[in-house]
C-alpha positions as MATLAB code, in Angstrom:
seq = 'MSGNAGSTPRKRLRPDDRRALIVSAATEVFAVNGYDKASMRAVAKAAGISTPVLYDHFPSKAGLYAHLLDTQATAFIEHWSDQEPAETPEQLVTRSLDSIFAWIEDNEHAWRMIFLDSPGDAEVAEAHQRGQELASQRLAGLFHRIPELSLSVELERERADELLAETSKWTVNALAAWWWRNRDVNREQIVLLARDLLWRGLASTTRSRTT';
ca = [
      24.381  -28.472  -40.805;
      24.044  -25.588  -38.370;
      24.985  -26.215  -34.739;
      21.627  -24.709  -33.748;
      19.581  -27.089  -35.860;
      18.221  -28.953  -32.853;
      17.532  -25.898  -30.691;
      14.056  -24.518  -30.026;
      13.556  -20.918  -31.174;
      12.945  -18.545  -28.300;
       9.307  -17.508  -28.156;
       8.810  -13.789  -28.693;
       6.726  -12.235  -25.943;
       3.807   -9.993  -26.690;
       4.325   -6.380  -25.524;
       1.822   -6.771  -22.675;
       3.458   -9.980  -21.484;
       6.920   -8.407  -21.641;
       5.687   -5.388  -19.701;
       4.215   -7.678  -17.031;
       7.554   -9.475  -16.815;
       9.338   -6.149  -16.360;
       6.930   -5.049  -13.644;
       7.418   -8.309  -11.731;
      11.203   -8.120  -11.977;
      11.298   -4.426  -11.088;
       9.108   -4.925   -8.020;
      11.604   -7.403   -6.618;
      14.679   -5.344   -7.541;
      13.316   -2.185   -5.916;
      12.081   -4.061   -2.860;
      15.451   -5.721   -2.258;
      17.687   -2.758   -3.040;
      15.552    0.292   -2.398;
      14.984    3.017   -4.946;
      18.355    4.747   -4.720;
      20.468    1.587   -5.060;
      18.357   -0.107   -7.722;
      19.345    0.411  -11.357;
      17.588    0.003  -14.660;
      20.367   -2.366  -15.707;
      19.580   -4.617  -12.724;
      15.878   -4.559  -13.606;
      16.635   -5.478  -17.220;
      18.867   -8.345  -16.123;
      16.217   -9.665  -13.729;
      13.617   -9.491  -16.503;
      15.916  -11.237  -18.989;
      15.898   -8.367  -21.464;
      18.335   -5.753  -22.669;
      18.467   -2.314  -21.069;
      17.379   -0.570  -24.318;
      14.274   -2.784  -24.451;
      13.486   -1.813  -20.846;
      13.728    1.858  -21.772;
      11.318    1.241  -24.647;
       8.687    0.361  -22.041;
       9.705    2.748  -19.261;
      11.811    5.769  -20.281;
      13.105    6.429  -16.755;
      13.685    4.757  -13.401;
      11.395    7.282  -11.754;
       8.619    6.529  -14.242;
       8.965    2.787  -13.682;
       8.939    3.176   -9.910;
       5.951    5.523  -10.029;
       4.049    2.964  -12.104;
       4.829    0.219   -9.583;
       3.879    2.446   -6.677;
       0.552    3.421   -8.251;
      -0.255   -0.229   -8.924;
       0.728   -1.518   -5.490;
      -0.867    1.317   -3.525;
      -4.146    0.935   -5.409;
      -4.191   -2.843   -4.833;
      -3.476   -2.293   -1.134;
      -6.200    0.301   -0.666;
      -8.776   -1.697   -2.635;
      -8.036   -4.694   -0.414;
      -8.858   -3.092    2.932;
     -11.512   -0.609    1.795;
     -13.767   -3.174    0.114;
     -15.634   -4.403    3.183;
     -19.053   -5.624    4.161;
     -20.941   -3.389    6.619;
     -19.791   -3.836   10.220;
     -22.132   -4.285   13.164;
     -20.296   -1.813   15.412;
     -17.634    0.908   15.044;
     -15.219   -1.266   17.009;
     -15.708   -4.140   14.608;
     -15.211   -1.802   11.667;
     -11.877   -0.524   13.044;
     -10.611   -3.951   14.107;
     -11.527   -5.611   10.830;
      -9.945   -2.792    8.827;
      -6.689   -3.041   10.780;
      -6.545   -6.801   10.369;
      -7.123   -6.454    6.625;
      -4.449   -3.765    6.321;
      -1.722   -5.666    8.115;
      -2.624   -9.001    6.500;
      -2.024   -7.448    3.075;
       1.226   -5.868    4.216;
       2.460   -9.213    5.547;
       1.559  -10.985    2.299;
       3.120   -8.316    0.047;
       6.567   -7.650    1.450;
       7.893   -6.131   -1.772;
       5.134   -3.525   -1.776;
       5.564   -3.001    1.975;
       8.923   -1.309    1.495;
       7.842    0.714   -1.519;
       4.694    2.133    0.082;
       5.835    2.704    3.657;
       9.626    3.014    3.739;
      11.155    4.412    0.557;
      10.539    8.090   -0.151;
      12.544    9.009   -3.274;
      12.927   12.686   -4.043;
      12.073   12.458   -7.755;
       9.045   14.604   -8.532;
       7.319   11.852  -10.521;
       7.666    9.399   -7.636;
       6.595   11.995   -5.079;
       3.437   12.578   -7.105;
       2.719    8.837   -7.102;
       3.159    8.740   -3.319;
       0.791   11.692   -3.013;
      -1.831    9.999   -5.174;
      -1.685    6.944   -2.943;
      -1.987    9.006    0.233;
      -4.951   10.935   -1.135;
      -6.751    7.762   -2.202;
      -6.117    6.199    1.220;
      -7.518    9.272    2.971;
     -10.579    9.248    0.732;
     -11.314    5.570    1.370;
     -10.687    5.867    5.117;
     -13.044    8.817    5.317;
     -15.624    6.656    3.576;
     -15.195    3.946    6.205;
     -15.546    6.428    9.057;
     -18.661    7.839    7.427;
     -20.320    4.480    8.032;
     -20.317    5.256   11.753;
     -23.747    6.803   12.374;
     -22.712    9.390   14.928;
     -19.489   11.003   16.161;
     -18.906   12.824   19.427;
     -15.958   15.225   19.155;
     -14.930   17.921   21.621;
     -15.046   20.465   18.796;
     -18.108   20.687   16.600;
     -17.219   19.932   12.994;
     -19.429   19.269   10.018;
     -19.496   15.552    9.337;
     -17.341   15.613    6.202;
     -14.518   17.429    8.002;
     -14.812   15.106   11.005;
     -14.497   12.038    8.757;
     -11.491   13.633    7.050;
      -9.847   14.351   10.417;
     -10.257   10.782   11.635;
      -9.043    9.448    8.293;
      -5.864   11.546    8.291;
      -4.880   10.791   11.889;
      -5.596    7.076   11.479;
      -3.719    6.897    8.178;
      -0.519    8.383    9.544;
      -0.678    6.155   12.617;
      -0.929    3.085   10.386;
       1.885    4.389    8.160;
       4.153    4.807   11.193;
       3.272    1.366   12.524;
       3.962   -0.272    9.157;
       7.426    1.336    9.048;
       8.104    0.328   12.665;
       6.990   -3.245   12.004;
       9.494   -3.533    9.138;
      12.289   -3.031   11.692;
      10.677   -5.226   14.340;
       9.875   -8.503   12.609;
       9.765  -10.452   15.864;
       6.335   -8.882   16.384;
       3.767  -11.024   14.566;
       0.718   -9.805   12.672;
      -1.737  -10.546   15.450;
       0.393   -8.478   17.828;
       0.769   -5.528   15.460;
      -3.004   -5.461   14.975;
      -3.477   -5.385   18.759;
      -0.957   -2.544   19.058;
      -2.712   -0.626   16.286;
      -5.991   -1.166   18.102;
      -4.439    0.195   21.293;
      -3.326    3.338   19.513;
      -6.438    3.902   17.419;
      -9.517    2.369   18.966;
      -8.956    3.622   22.521;
      -9.103    7.166   21.196;
     -11.793    6.508   18.636;
     -14.014    4.707   21.152;
     -14.718    7.970   22.938;
     -15.691    9.678   19.679;
     -18.065    6.994   18.420;
     -21.314    5.535   19.574;
     -21.760    1.787   19.471;
     -24.775    1.583   17.243;
     -25.386   -0.725   14.307;
     -23.810    0.596   11.073;
];
């Protein structure tokens, strides 16, 4: 009688389920180690598969990381950009900031990937760029909900929305990176700091009318 007679055969995962397992394991490995120190072998071990099987799904570390980055950045942007209409510009800004930093706090693995790591691989750089462009587009859409802007320089509305989106985006990016190194600051406090930096300037460019 075989010594394995009483053992239960290991269930073979479907390709989609195995890919999901890889993505979950890779997210944690990259978040803990950073892009440069993470290895495909470590990802395979965390996923409970062989390295060749991992390469069947993702031919390169850069390709795997770019896939994760695209997925996480899209989920992040969809979270804060999908909002009900706000009653005032101030409410719109405050609610957006709270939504942004709540997601960051709840998704620490993605936090590092989106805001801290900046690998030099072209494929990863392109994924970062896609995320930045989508964020700018969605932010511009939020600012467009404000009925009227009052800038010192006259700009057509589309360019004005783009300007506010870009400056706000990079402020939030910098704050998210700073918060990673200053964990004693809680979410409520980081939202207040973001409001200090953003709303005080934006208040003079907006008019408090119903959106």
